[in-house]
Tab-separated table of C-alpha atoms in Angstrom:
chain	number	residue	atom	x	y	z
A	1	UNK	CA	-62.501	104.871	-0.832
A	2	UNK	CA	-58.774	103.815	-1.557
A	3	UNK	CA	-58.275	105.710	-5.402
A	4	UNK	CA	-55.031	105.821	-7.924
A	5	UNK	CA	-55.324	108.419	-9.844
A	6	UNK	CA	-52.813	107.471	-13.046
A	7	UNK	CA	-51.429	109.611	-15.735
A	8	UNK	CA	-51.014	110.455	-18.877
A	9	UNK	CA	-53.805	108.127	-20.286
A	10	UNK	CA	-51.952	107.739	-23.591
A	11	UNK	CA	-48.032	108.342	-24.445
A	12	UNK	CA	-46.439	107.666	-27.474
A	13	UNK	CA	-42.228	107.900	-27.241
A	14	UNK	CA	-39.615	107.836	-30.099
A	15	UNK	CA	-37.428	104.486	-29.690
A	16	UNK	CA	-34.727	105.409	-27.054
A	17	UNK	CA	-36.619	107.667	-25.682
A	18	UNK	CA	-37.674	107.895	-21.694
A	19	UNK	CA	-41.222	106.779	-21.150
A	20	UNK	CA	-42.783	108.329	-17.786
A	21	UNK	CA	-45.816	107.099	-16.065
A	22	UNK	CA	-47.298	109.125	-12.495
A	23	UNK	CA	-49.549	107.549	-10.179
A	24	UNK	CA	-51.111	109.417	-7.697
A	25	UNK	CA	-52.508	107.484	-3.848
A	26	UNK	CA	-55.080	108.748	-1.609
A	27	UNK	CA	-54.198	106.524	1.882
A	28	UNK	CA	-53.270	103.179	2.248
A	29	UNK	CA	-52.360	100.840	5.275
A	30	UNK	CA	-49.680	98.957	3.842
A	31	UNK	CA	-47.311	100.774	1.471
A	32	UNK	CA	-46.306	98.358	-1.553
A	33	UNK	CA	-46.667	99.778	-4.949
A	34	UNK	CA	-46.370	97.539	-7.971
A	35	UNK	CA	-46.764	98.152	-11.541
A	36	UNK	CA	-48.394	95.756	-14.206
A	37	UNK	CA	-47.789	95.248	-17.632
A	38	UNK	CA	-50.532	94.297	-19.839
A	39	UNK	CA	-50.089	93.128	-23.542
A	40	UNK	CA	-52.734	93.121	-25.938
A	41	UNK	CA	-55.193	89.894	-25.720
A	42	UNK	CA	-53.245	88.832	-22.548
A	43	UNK	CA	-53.664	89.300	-18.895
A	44	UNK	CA	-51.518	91.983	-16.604
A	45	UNK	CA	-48.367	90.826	-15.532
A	46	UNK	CA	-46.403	91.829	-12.497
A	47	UNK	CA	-43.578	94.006	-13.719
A	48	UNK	CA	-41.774	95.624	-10.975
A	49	UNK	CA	-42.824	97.032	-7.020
A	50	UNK	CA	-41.415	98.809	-4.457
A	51	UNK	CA	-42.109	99.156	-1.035
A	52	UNK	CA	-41.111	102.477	0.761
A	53	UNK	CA	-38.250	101.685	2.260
A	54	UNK	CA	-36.505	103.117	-0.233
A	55	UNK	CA	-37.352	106.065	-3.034
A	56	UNK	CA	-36.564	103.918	-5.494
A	57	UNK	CA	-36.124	101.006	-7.199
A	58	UNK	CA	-33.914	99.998	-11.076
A	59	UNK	CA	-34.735	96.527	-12.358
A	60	UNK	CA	-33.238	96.474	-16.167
A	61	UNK	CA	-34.290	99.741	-18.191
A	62	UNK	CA	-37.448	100.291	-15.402
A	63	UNK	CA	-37.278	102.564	-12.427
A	64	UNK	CA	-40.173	102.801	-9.794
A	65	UNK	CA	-39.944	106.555	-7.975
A	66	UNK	CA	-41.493	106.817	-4.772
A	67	UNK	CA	-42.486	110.539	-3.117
A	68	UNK	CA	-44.311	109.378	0.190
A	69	UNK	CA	-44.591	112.950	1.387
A	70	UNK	CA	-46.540	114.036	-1.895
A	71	UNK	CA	-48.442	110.279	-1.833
A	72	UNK	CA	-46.788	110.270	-5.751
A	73	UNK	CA	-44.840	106.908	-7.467
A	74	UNK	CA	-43.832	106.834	-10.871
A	75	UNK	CA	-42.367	104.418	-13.754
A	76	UNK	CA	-39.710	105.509	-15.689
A	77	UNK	CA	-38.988	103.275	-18.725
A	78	UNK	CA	-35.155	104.290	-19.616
A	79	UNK	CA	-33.928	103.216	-23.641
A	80	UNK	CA	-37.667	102.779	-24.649
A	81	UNK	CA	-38.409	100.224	-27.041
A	82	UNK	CA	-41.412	98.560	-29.742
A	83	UNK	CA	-41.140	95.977	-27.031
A	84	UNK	CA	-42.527	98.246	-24.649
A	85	UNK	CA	-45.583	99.363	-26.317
A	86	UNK	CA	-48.246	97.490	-23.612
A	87	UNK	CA	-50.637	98.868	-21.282
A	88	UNK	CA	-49.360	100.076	-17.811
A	89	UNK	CA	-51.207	99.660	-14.784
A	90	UNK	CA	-49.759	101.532	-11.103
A	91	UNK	CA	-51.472	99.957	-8.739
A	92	UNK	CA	-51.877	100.172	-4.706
A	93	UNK	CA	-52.768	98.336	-1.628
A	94	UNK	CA	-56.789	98.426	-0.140
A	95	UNK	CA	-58.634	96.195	2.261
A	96	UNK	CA	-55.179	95.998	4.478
A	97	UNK	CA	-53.129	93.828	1.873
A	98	UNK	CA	-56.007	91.293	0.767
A	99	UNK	CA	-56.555	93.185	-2.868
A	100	UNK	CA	-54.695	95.739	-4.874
A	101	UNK	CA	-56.484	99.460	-6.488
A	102	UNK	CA	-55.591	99.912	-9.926
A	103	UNK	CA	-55.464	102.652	-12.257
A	104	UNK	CA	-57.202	103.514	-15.092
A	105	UNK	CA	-53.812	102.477	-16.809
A	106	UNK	CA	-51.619	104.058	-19.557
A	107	UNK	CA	-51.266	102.864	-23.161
A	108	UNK	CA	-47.645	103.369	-24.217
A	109	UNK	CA	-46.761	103.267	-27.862
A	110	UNK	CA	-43.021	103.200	-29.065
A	111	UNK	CA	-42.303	104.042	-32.592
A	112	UNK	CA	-38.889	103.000	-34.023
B	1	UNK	CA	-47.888	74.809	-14.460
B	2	UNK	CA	-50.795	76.298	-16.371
B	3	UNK	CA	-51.243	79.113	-14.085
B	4	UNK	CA	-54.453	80.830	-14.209
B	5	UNK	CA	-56.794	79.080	-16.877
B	6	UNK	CA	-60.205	81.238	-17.505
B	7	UNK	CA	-62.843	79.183	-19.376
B	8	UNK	CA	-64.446	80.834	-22.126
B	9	UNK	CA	-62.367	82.765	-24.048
B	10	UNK	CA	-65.498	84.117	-25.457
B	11	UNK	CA	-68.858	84.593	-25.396
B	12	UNK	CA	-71.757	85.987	-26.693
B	13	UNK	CA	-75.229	86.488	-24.450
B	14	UNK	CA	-78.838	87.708	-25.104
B	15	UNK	CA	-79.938	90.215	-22.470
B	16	UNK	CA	-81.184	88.221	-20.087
B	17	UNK	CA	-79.536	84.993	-20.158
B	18	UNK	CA	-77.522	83.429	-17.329
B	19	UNK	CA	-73.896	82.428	-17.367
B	20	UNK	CA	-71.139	80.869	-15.143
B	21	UNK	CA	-67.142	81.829	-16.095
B	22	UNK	CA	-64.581	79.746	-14.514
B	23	UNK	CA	-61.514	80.394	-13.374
B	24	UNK	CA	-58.679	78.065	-12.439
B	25	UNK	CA	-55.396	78.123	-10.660
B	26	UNK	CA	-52.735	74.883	-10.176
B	27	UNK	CA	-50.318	77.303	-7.871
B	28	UNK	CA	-52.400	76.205	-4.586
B	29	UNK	CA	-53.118	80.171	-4.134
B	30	UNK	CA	-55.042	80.934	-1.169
B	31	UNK	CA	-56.634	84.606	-2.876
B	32	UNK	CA	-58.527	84.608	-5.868
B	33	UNK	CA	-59.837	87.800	-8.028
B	34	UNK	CA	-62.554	88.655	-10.578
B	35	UNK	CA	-62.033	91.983	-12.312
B	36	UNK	CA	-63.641	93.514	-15.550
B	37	UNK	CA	-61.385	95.661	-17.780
B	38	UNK	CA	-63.773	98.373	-19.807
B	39	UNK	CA	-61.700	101.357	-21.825
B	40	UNK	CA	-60.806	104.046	-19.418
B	41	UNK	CA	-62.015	102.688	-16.400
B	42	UNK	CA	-58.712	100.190	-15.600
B	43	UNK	CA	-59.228	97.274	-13.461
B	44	UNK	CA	-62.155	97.101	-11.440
B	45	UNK	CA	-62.827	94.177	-8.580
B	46	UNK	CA	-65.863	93.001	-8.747
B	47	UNK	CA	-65.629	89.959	-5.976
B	48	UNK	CA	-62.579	88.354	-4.187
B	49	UNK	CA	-62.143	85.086	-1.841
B	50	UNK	CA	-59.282	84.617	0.474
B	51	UNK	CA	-59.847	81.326	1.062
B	52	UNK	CA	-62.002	77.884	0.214
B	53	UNK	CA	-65.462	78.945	1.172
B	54	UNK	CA	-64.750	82.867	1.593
B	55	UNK	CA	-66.578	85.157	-0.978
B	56	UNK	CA	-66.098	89.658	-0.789
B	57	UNK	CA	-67.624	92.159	-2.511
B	58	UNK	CA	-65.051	94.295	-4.356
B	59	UNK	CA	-66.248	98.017	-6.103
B	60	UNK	CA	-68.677	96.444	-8.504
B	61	UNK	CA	-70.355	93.205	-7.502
B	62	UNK	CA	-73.950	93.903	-8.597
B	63	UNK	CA	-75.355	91.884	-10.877
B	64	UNK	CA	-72.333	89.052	-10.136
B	65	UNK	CA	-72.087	86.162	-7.850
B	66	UNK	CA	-69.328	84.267	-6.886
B	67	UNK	CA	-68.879	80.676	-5.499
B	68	UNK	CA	-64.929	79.129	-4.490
B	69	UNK	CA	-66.183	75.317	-3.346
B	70	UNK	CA	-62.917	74.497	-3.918
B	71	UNK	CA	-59.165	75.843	-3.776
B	72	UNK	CA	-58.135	75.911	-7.016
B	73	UNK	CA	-61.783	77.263	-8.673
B	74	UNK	CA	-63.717	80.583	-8.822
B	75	UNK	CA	-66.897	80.863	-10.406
B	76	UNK	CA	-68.417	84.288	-11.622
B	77	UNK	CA	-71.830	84.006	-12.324
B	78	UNK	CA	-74.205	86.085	-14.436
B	79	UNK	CA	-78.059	85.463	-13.793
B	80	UNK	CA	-79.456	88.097	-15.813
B	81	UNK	CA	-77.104	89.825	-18.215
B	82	UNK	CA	-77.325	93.235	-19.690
B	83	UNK	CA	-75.538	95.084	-22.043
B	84	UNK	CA	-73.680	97.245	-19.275
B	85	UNK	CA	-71.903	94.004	-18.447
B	86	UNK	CA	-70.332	93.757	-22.079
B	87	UNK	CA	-66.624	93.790	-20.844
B	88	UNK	CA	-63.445	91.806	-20.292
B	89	UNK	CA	-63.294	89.914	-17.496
B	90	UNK	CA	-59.909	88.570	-15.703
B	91	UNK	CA	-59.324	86.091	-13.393
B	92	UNK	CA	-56.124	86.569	-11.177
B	93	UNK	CA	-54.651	84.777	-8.065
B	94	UNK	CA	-52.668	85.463	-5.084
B	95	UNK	CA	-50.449	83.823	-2.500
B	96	UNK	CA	-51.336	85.029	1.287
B	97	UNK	CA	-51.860	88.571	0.733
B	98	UNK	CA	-53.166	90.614	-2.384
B	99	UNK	CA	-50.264	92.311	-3.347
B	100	UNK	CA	-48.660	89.958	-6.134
B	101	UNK	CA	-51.450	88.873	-8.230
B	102	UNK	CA	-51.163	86.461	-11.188
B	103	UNK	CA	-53.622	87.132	-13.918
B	104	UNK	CA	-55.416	84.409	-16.488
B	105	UNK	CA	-55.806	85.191	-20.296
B	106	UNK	CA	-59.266	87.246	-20.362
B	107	UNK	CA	-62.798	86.462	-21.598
B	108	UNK	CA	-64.357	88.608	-23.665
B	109	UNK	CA	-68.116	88.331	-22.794
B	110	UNK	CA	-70.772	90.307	-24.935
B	111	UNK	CA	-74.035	90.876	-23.799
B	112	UNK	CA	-76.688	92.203	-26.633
């Protein structure tokens, strides 16, 4: 079965600081990797996705890295801020593209 | 646009007892998602539909049934509940294809 294996579990960065998040993929038939953002009390949210076309992918302060020879993406979270503090979720394709496979997700705490 | 409404926000069960959450979208999605959220474990699908009428098991549909009669509805049902199914439960919805998923608010169902 289709796993993500996501790490660190916890991370807790100084404001400013670069927040990283790896994601580890077994197989998949479709390559699209997104990353959600969950606050607490509130649902995920789509926060940025790359598809391997390229090795990577800047929206704002986030950068997706993609490795598709080592089956490895990551999140790198440039200028962290309090803002940032959420839950992050890697997530990747299973059943074709009908349904995603998350991780176990990564609770990110930024202290000013 | 409301998005992705889930209906309760809470609830509390006796072991045992039956219950129906509801989940609806006004984005005329075709794919529609139940997942629990429990500490450590991430995400987890317990059924999907990707389409009126179409039901799937995900990883964890015992003790769950679904029902999408109509486009814009998803029903999770619990007909006995136990304790193990104390989590929180998200709705989320899809255009064609799983990869971009839209997520509701959450219930948080307890089960004594």
């Amino acid at each position: 079965q289709q796993q993500v294996k996501q790490s660190p579990q916890s991370l807790i960065v100084q404001k400013g600081g670069i927040s990283i998040i790896n994601c580890a993929y077994e197989n998949t038939a479709f390559d699209y990797f997104p990353w959600y953002q969950q606050f607490p009390g509130k649902g995920p949210a789509l926060l940025i996705a790359i598809r391997p076309d390229v090795s990577e992918k800047k929206e704002g302060r986030f950068t997706i890295s993609f490795n598709k020879s080592a089956k490895q993406f990551s999140l790198h979270i440039m200028d962290s801020q309090p803002g940032d503090s959420a839950t992050y979720f890697c997530a990747a394709p299973r059943d074709g593209a009908n349904n995603l496979f998350f991780g176990t997700g990564t609770r990110l705490t930024v202290i000013p | 646009n409301a998005g992705v409404t889930q209906t309760p926000k809470f609830r509390v069960l006796k072991t045992g007892q039956s219950m129906t959450l509801l989940c609806a979208q006004d984005m005329n999605h075709e794919y529609m998602y139940w997942y629990r959220q429990d500490p450590g474990m991430g995400l987890r699908l317990i059924h999907y539909s990707v389409g009126e009428g179409t039901t799937a098991k995900g990883e964890v549909p015992d003790g769950y049934n679904v029902s999408r009669l109509k486009k814009q509805n998803f029903l999770l049902g619990l007909e006995s509940a136990a304790p193990s199914q104390t989590s929180v439960y998200f709705c989320a919805s899809s255009p064609s294809g799983g990869l971009r998923q839209f997520f509701g608010p959450g219930t948080r169902l307890t089960v004594l």
